[in-house]
Amino acid sequence: MNGWSISSLGLILVIACLVAMITRRLGLPYSVGLVAAGLALALGPTTGQFELSSELILQILLPPLIFEGALQLEWKRFRRELPVTLTLAFGGVIIGACLIASGMHYLLGWSWLGAAFFGALIAATDPVSVIAAFREMKAEPRLSMVVESESLLNDGVAAVAFAILLLVAGGVEPTGGFVALSALTTIGAGIAAGAVAAAAVLIIAGRTDDHLVEITLTTVAAYGSYMLAEHWHGSGVLASLTAGLMIGNFGWMGSISDDGRDYILGFWEYVAFLANSVVFILIGFHAAHQPLTLWPAAIAISLVLLGRALAVYPLALPFSRSSLKLPASHMHVLFWGGLRGALGLALALSVPASVPERQQIVVLAFAVVAFSVFVQGLTMPWLLRRLRLVESDEHD
């Protein structure tokens, strides 16, 4: 990681520990405290350089976070909610991206390509932010399952849309057949890569009871599935998601020892804490260095919120007369809890320099993420308590 040192990483870890202790005492979301610490770090004397690049997020920090999130999903409950989460993930990202892109084009005069890039990368909720927040707040089980599953799935949808736009930016004609084939290829290759990596790991893990070997094999699955998918021109996000789901559900059936399961879950809980700490502190650190653009930022934030509303409330209506009905309280949380974070920033940093609005895209992505973390993140605990959707309320 260019620009990084052992002292830089050590400083971030110390800050993360202090923030975790303080925010839990104050009852504040951990992610908000980390971003605030990153802002403070940027404004004061720093002992090192903290480079934020798309490679750092996408290739180092995102795969284990996606894998850990999927590892904790129970397949039976995940499959039951799949019609809802797939509808919200695919339909929601498409509706949100189209609305945001149109707004950026007509209201700010952006080119259609630049507007489409911004719409695609910011329309999806971010699994890093969403999973960290909802686990910390101990939201009601079904709500947590829907929110977390949707964030993991629409993450892959956004990545696929972004990959198609990269081809268009390279000069490929975006015909309907091309878009459909590219999407199917990217999704299929990603799922296949995750399944292959997970199957290989489970076969090898079934021959040992050494928990250290089992932990190492799951690490190989998390990163190996992502790398294999990228090599096959598939979605690395969907690959890590598939690998995590397979190992988290089929691995406990015999391939991974009973003792190894506890060690693996503990290890990945720590990895998620570490990766989340680095991601959110870096978001705060780099947000402090972005130029202030109030009017474009207000437009972007308004479009993102409107797009999210259109992605949640209308798409939930078809399930209103079925067992998968989402209560109004759940829809309100899905709307306001659609947090944005590291994925959107990573994709913004990956926009080609040939796109005229690239710098504006990066600046406005930081603005949307800052609003998401501080405004939505800080008010989410209050909203969950207000709607009586926090597990601990029942015990209290």
Coordinates of C-alpha atoms in Angstrom, one line a residue:
M1 CA 0.0 0.0 0.0
N2 CA 1.8 3.1 -1.3
G3 CA 2.2 5.9 1.2
W4 CA 1.5 3.5 4.2
S5 CA 3.8 2.5 7.0
I6 CA 3.6 0.3 10.1
S7 CA 3.3 3.5 12.3
S8 CA 0.4 4.7 10.1
L9 CA -1.5 1.4 10.6
G10 CA -0.6 1.3 14.2
L11 CA -2.0 4.8 14.8
I12 CA -5.3 3.8 13.0
L13 CA -5.6 0.7 15.2
V14 CA -5.1 2.7 18.4
I15 CA -7.6 5.3 17.3
A16 CA -10.1 2.5 16.4
C17 CA -9.8 1.0 19.9
L18 CA -10.3 4.3 21.6
V19 CA -13.3 5.1 19.4
A20 CA -14.9 1.7 20.0
M21 CA -14.6 2.3 23.8
I22 CA -15.9 5.9 23.7
T23 CA -18.8 5.3 21.3
R24 CA -20.1 2.3 23.2
R25 CA -20.1 4.3 26.4
L26 CA -21.9 7.2 24.7
G27 CA -24.3 4.9 22.8
L28 CA -23.3 6.3 19.4
P29 CA -22.8 4.3 16.2
Y30 CA -19.2 3.1 15.9
S31 CA -18.9 4.0 12.2
V32 CA -19.8 7.7 13.0
G33 CA -17.1 7.9 15.6
L34 CA -14.6 6.4 13.2
V35 CA -15.4 9.0 10.5
A36 CA -15.2 11.8 13.1
A37 CA -11.9 10.5 14.2
G38 CA -10.7 10.5 10.6
L39 CA -11.8 14.1 10.2
A40 CA -9.9 15.1 13.4
L41 CA -6.9 13.2 12.2
A42 CA -6.9 15.2 9.0
L43 CA -7.2 18.5 10.7
G44 CA -4.3 17.9 13.2
P45 CA -0.7 16.9 12.9
T46 CA -0.4 13.4 11.4
T47 CA 2.5 11.0 11.7
G48 CA 1.9 9.3 8.3
Q49 CA 0.2 9.4 5.0
F50 CA -3.1 7.6 4.6
E51 CA -3.7 6.9 0.9
L52 CA -7.2 6.0 -0.1
S53 CA -7.3 4.2 -3.4
S54 CA -9.8 2.0 -5.2
E55 CA -7.3 -0.8 -5.1
L56 CA -7.0 -0.6 -1.3
I57 CA -10.8 -0.8 -0.9
L58 CA -11.8 -3.2 -3.6
Q59 CA -8.9 -5.7 -3.4
I60 CA -7.8 -5.6 0.2
L61 CA -10.7 -4.4 2.5
L62 CA -13.9 -5.2 0.6
P63 CA -13.5 -9.0 0.0
P64 CA -13.1 -10.0 3.7
L65 CA -16.0 -7.7 4.6
I66 CA -18.3 -9.2 2.0
F67 CA -17.2 -12.7 2.9
E68 CA -17.7 -12.1 6.7
G69 CA -21.2 -10.6 6.1
A70 CA -22.2 -13.6 4.0
L71 CA -20.6 -16.1 6.4
Q72 CA -23.1 -15.0 9.1
L73 CA -26.2 -15.3 6.8
E74 CA -28.4 -18.3 7.5
W75 CA -29.2 -19.9 4.1
K76 CA -32.8 -20.9 5.0
R77 CA -33.7 -17.3 6.1
F78 CA -31.7 -15.8 3.3
R79 CA -33.6 -17.9 0.7
R80 CA -37.0 -17.1 2.2
E81 CA -36.4 -13.4 1.8
L82 CA -34.7 -13.7 -1.6
P83 CA -37.7 -12.6 -3.7
V84 CA -37.9 -9.4 -1.7
T85 CA -34.1 -8.7 -1.5
L86 CA -33.6 -9.5 -5.2
T87 CA -36.4 -7.2 -6.2
L88 CA -35.0 -4.4 -4.0
A89 CA -31.4 -5.0 -5.1
F90 CA -31.9 -5.3 -8.9
G91 CA -35.0 -3.1 -9.3
G92 CA -33.9 -0.6 -6.7
V93 CA -30.4 0.0 -8.1
I94 CA -31.8 0.4 -11.6
I95 CA -34.5 2.9 -10.5
G96 CA -32.2 4.8 -8.3
A97 CA -29.4 4.9 -10.8
C98 CA -31.7 6.1 -13.6
L99 CA -33.2 8.8 -11.5
I100 CA -29.9 10.1 -10.1
A101 CA -28.3 10.1 -13.6
S102 CA -31.2 12.0 -15.1
G103 CA -31.1 14.5 -12.3
M104 CA -27.4 15.1 -12.6
H105 CA -27.7 15.5 -16.4
Y106 CA -30.6 17.9 -16.4
L107 CA -30.0 19.8 -13.2
L108 CA -26.2 20.2 -13.3
G109 CA -25.6 19.8 -17.0
W110 CA -23.4 16.7 -16.7
S111 CA -22.7 14.5 -19.7
W112 CA -24.8 11.4 -19.9
L113 CA -21.7 9.2 -19.3
G114 CA -20.6 11.0 -16.2
A115 CA -24.1 11.1 -14.8
A116 CA -24.5 7.4 -15.5
F117 CA -21.3 6.6 -13.7
F118 CA -22.4 8.6 -10.6
G119 CA -25.8 7.1 -10.6
A120 CA -24.5 3.5 -10.8
L121 CA -21.9 3.9 -8.1
I122 CA -24.0 5.8 -5.6
A123 CA -27.4 4.1 -6.1
A124 CA -26.5 0.9 -4.2
T125 CA -26.4 0.8 -0.4
D126 CA -23.0 -0.1 1.0
P127 CA -22.7 -3.4 2.8
V128 CA -19.7 -2.2 4.8
S129 CA -21.8 0.7 6.3
V130 CA -25.1 -1.2 6.6
I131 CA -23.9 -4.4 8.2
A132 CA -21.7 -2.7 10.7
A133 CA -24.5 -0.3 11.7
F134 CA -27.4 -2.8 12.0
R135 CA -25.4 -5.4 13.9
E136 CA -24.2 -2.8 16.3
M137 CA -27.8 -1.5 16.9
K138 CA -29.2 -5.1 17.3
A139 CA -32.1 -4.5 14.9
E140 CA -35.0 -6.9 14.8
P141 CA -33.9 -10.2 13.1
R142 CA -36.1 -10.2 10.0
L143 CA -35.3 -6.5 9.3
S144 CA -31.6 -7.1 9.8
M145 CA -31.8 -10.1 7.3
V146 CA -33.5 -8.0 4.6
V147 CA -31.3 -5.0 5.0
E148 CA -28.0 -6.9 5.1
S149 CA -29.0 -9.3 2.3
E150 CA -30.2 -6.4 0.1
S151 CA -27.0 -4.5 0.7
L152 CA -24.8 -7.5 -0.2
L153 CA -26.8 -8.2 -3.4
N154 CA -27.2 -4.6 -4.7
D155 CA -23.5 -4.2 -4.2
G156 CA -23.0 -6.8 -6.9
V157 CA -25.6 -5.1 -9.1
A158 CA -23.8 -1.8 -8.9
A159 CA -20.4 -3.4 -9.6
V160 CA -21.9 -5.1 -12.7
A161 CA -23.4 -1.8 -13.9
F162 CA -20.1 0.0 -13.3
A163 CA -18.2 -2.6 -15.3
I164 CA -20.5 -2.2 -18.2
L165 CA -20.1 1.6 -18.1
L166 CA -16.3 1.1 -18.1
L167 CA -16.7 -0.8 -21.4
V168 CA -18.9 2.0 -22.8
A169 CA -16.3 4.6 -21.8
G170 CA -13.7 2.6 -23.7
G171 CA -15.7 3.0 -26.9
V172 CA -18.1 -0.1 -26.9
E173 CA -21.5 0.6 -28.4
P174 CA -24.1 0.1 -25.5
T175 CA -26.7 -2.0 -27.4
G176 CA -29.4 -3.8 -25.5
G177 CA -27.9 -7.2 -26.4
F178 CA -24.4 -6.1 -25.3
V179 CA -25.7 -4.9 -21.9
A180 CA -27.7 -8.0 -21.3
L181 CA -24.8 -10.4 -22.3
S182 CA -22.3 -8.4 -20.3
A183 CA -24.5 -8.4 -17.2
L184 CA -25.2 -12.2 -17.4
T185 CA -21.5 -12.9 -18.0
T186 CA -20.3 -10.8 -15.1
I187 CA -22.9 -12.2 -12.7
G188 CA -22.4 -15.8 -13.9
A189 CA -18.6 -15.7 -13.7
G190 CA -18.8 -14.1 -10.2
I191 CA -21.1 -16.7 -8.8
A192 CA -19.2 -19.6 -10.5
A193 CA -15.8 -18.3 -9.1
G194 CA -17.2 -18.1 -5.6
A195 CA -18.7 -21.6 -5.9
V196 CA -15.4 -23.1 -7.2
A197 CA -13.3 -21.4 -4.5
A198 CA -15.7 -22.5 -1.7
A199 CA -16.0 -26.1 -3.0
A200 CA -12.2 -26.4 -3.2
V201 CA -11.8 -25.1 0.3
L202 CA -14.5 -27.3 1.8
I203 CA -13.0 -30.4 0.2
I204 CA -9.5 -29.6 1.7
A205 CA -10.9 -28.5 5.1
G206 CA -12.8 -31.9 5.4
R207 CA -9.4 -33.6 5.7
T208 CA -8.2 -31.7 8.8
D209 CA -9.4 -30.7 12.3
D210 CA -6.7 -28.1 12.7
H211 CA -8.5 -24.8 13.3
L212 CA -5.5 -22.8 12.2
V213 CA -5.6 -24.5 8.8
E214 CA -9.3 -24.1 8.6
I215 CA -9.0 -20.3 9.3
T216 CA -6.3 -20.1 6.6
L217 CA -8.5 -21.9 4.1
T218 CA -11.4 -19.5 4.7
T219 CA -9.0 -16.6 4.1
V220 CA -8.0 -18.2 0.8
A221 CA -11.7 -18.5 -0.1
A222 CA -12.4 -14.8 0.7
Y223 CA -9.6 -13.4 -1.4
G224 CA -9.2 -16.3 -3.9
S225 CA -12.9 -16.2 -5.0
Y226 CA -12.6 -12.4 -5.6
M227 CA -9.3 -12.7 -7.5
L228 CA -10.6 -15.7 -9.6
A229 CA -13.8 -13.7 -10.5
E230 CA -11.8 -10.7 -11.6
H231 CA -9.6 -13.0 -13.7
W232 CA -12.7 -14.4 -15.3
H233 CA -14.1 -10.9 -15.8
G234 CA -16.8 -11.5 -13.3
S235 CA -18.0 -9.7 -10.2
G236 CA -15.6 -10.2 -7.3
V237 CA -18.3 -9.0 -4.9
L238 CA -20.7 -11.7 -6.0
A239 CA -17.8 -14.2 -5.8
S240 CA -17.0 -13.4 -2.2
L241 CA -20.7 -13.4 -1.3
T242 CA -21.2 -16.8 -2.9
A243 CA -18.1 -18.2 -1.1
G244 CA -19.2 -16.9 2.2
L245 CA -22.7 -18.2 1.9
M246 CA -21.5 -21.7 0.9
I247 CA -18.9 -22.0 3.7
G248 CA -21.2 -20.4 6.3
N249 CA -23.9 -22.9 5.6
F250 CA -22.5 -26.1 4.1
G251 CA -19.1 -25.9 5.9
W252 CA -20.7 -26.5 9.3
M253 CA -22.2 -29.8 8.0
G254 CA -19.0 -31.7 8.5
S255 CA -16.2 -30.1 6.4
I256 CA -15.2 -27.8 9.2
S257 CA -14.8 -29.1 12.7
D258 CA -17.1 -28.0 15.6
D259 CA -14.2 -26.3 17.4
G260 CA -13.0 -24.8 14.2
R261 CA -16.4 -23.1 13.6
D262 CA -16.0 -21.0 16.8
Y263 CA -12.4 -20.0 15.9
I264 CA -13.4 -19.1 12.4
L265 CA -16.3 -16.9 13.4
G266 CA -14.2 -15.2 16.0
F267 CA -11.4 -14.6 13.5
W268 CA -13.7 -13.1 10.9
E269 CA -15.4 -10.9 13.5
Y270 CA -11.9 -9.4 14.3
V271 CA -11.1 -9.0 10.6
A272 CA -14.4 -7.2 10.0
F273 CA -13.6 -4.9 13.0
L274 CA -10.1 -4.2 11.6
A275 CA -11.3 -3.6 8.0
N276 CA -14.2 -1.4 9.1
S277 CA -11.9 0.7 11.3
V278 CA -9.5 1.3 8.4
V279 CA -12.3 2.1 5.9
F280 CA -14.2 4.6 8.1
I281 CA -11.2 6.4 9.4
L282 CA -9.9 6.8 5.9
I283 CA -13.3 8.1 4.7
G284 CA -13.2 10.8 7.4
F285 CA -9.5 11.6 6.7
H286 CA -10.1 12.1 3.0
A287 CA -13.5 13.8 3.3
A288 CA -11.8 16.6 5.2
H289 CA -9.6 17.4 2.1
Q290 CA -12.5 17.6 -0.4
P291 CA -13.6 21.0 -1.7
L292 CA -16.9 22.3 -0.4
T293 CA -19.6 22.4 -3.1
L294 CA -22.9 23.1 -1.3
W295 CA -25.4 23.4 -4.2
P296 CA -24.2 20.3 -6.2
A297 CA -23.9 18.3 -3.0
A298 CA -27.4 19.3 -2.0
I299 CA -28.7 18.2 -5.4
A300 CA -26.8 14.9 -5.3
I301 CA -28.0 14.1 -1.7
S302 CA -31.6 14.9 -2.6
L303 CA -31.5 12.8 -5.7
V304 CA -30.0 9.8 -3.8
L305 CA -32.7 10.1 -1.1
L306 CA -35.5 10.4 -3.7
G307 CA -34.1 7.4 -5.7
R308 CA -34.0 5.3 -2.5
A309 CA -37.6 6.2 -1.7
L310 CA -38.7 5.1 -5.2
A311 CA -36.6 2.0 -4.8
V312 CA -38.2 0.9 -1.6
Y313 CA -41.8 1.9 -1.3
P314 CA -43.2 1.0 -4.8
L315 CA -41.1 -2.2 -5.0
A316 CA -42.4 -3.4 -1.7
L317 CA -46.0 -3.1 -2.8
P318 CA -46.2 -6.4 -4.8
F319 CA -45.5 -8.3 -1.6
S320 CA -48.1 -6.6 0.5
R321 CA -50.6 -9.5 0.2
S322 CA -48.1 -12.3 0.8
S323 CA -46.2 -13.7 3.7
L324 CA -43.3 -11.7 2.6
K325 CA -45.1 -8.4 3.3
L326 CA -42.8 -5.7 4.6
P327 CA -44.5 -3.6 7.4
A328 CA -44.4 0.1 7.0
S329 CA -41.9 0.4 9.8
H330 CA -39.5 -1.9 7.9
M331 CA -39.9 0.2 4.7
H332 CA -39.1 3.4 6.6
V333 CA -35.9 1.8 8.0
L334 CA -35.0 0.4 4.6
F335 CA -35.3 3.9 3.1
W336 CA -33.5 5.9 5.8
G337 CA -31.0 3.1 6.5
G338 CA -29.8 2.8 2.9
L339 CA -26.3 4.0 3.9
R340 CA -23.6 4.8 1.4
G341 CA -19.9 4.2 2.1
A342 CA -16.7 2.6 1.0
L343 CA -18.0 0.9 -2.2
G344 CA -19.3 4.1 -3.7
L345 CA -16.0 5.8 -3.0
A346 CA -14.0 3.0 -4.4
L347 CA -16.0 3.0 -7.6
A348 CA -15.8 6.8 -7.8
L349 CA -12.0 6.6 -7.6
S350 CA -12.1 4.1 -10.4
V351 CA -13.9 6.3 -12.9
P352 CA -11.7 6.8 -16.0
A353 CA -9.9 10.1 -16.3
S354 CA -11.5 10.5 -19.8
V355 CA -14.9 11.2 -18.1
P356 CA -15.2 15.0 -17.9
E357 CA -16.9 15.0 -14.5
R358 CA -14.5 12.6 -12.8
Q359 CA -13.3 15.0 -10.1
Q360 CA -16.8 16.2 -9.4
I361 CA -18.0 12.6 -9.1
V362 CA -15.3 11.9 -6.4
V363 CA -16.2 15.1 -4.5
L364 CA -19.9 14.5 -4.6
A365 CA -19.5 10.8 -3.6
F366 CA -17.6 12.0 -0.5
A367 CA -20.4 14.5 0.2
V368 CA -23.2 11.8 -0.1
V369 CA -21.2 9.4 2.1
A370 CA -20.6 12.1 4.7
F371 CA -24.3 12.9 4.8
S372 CA -25.1 9.2 5.0
V373 CA -22.8 8.5 7.9
F374 CA -23.4 11.6 10.0
V375 CA -27.1 12.4 9.4
Q376 CA -28.6 9.0 8.6
G377 CA -26.1 7.1 10.8
L378 CA -26.6 9.2 13.8
T379 CA -30.4 9.1 13.6
M380 CA -30.8 5.4 12.8
P381 CA -30.6 4.3 16.5
W382 CA -33.4 6.8 17.4
L383 CA -35.5 5.6 14.4
L384 CA -35.2 2.0 15.3
R385 CA -36.1 2.6 19.0
R386 CA -39.0 4.9 17.9
L387 CA -40.4 2.1 15.7
R388 CA -39.7 -0.5 18.3
L389 CA -37.4 -2.5 16.0
V390 CA -34.5 -3.0 18.4
E391 CA -34.2 -6.5 19.9
S392 CA -33.0 -5.3 23.3
D393 CA -36.3 -3.2 23.7
E394 CA -38.2 -6.5 24.2
H395 CA -35.9 -7.6 27.1
D396 CA -35.9 -4.1 28.6

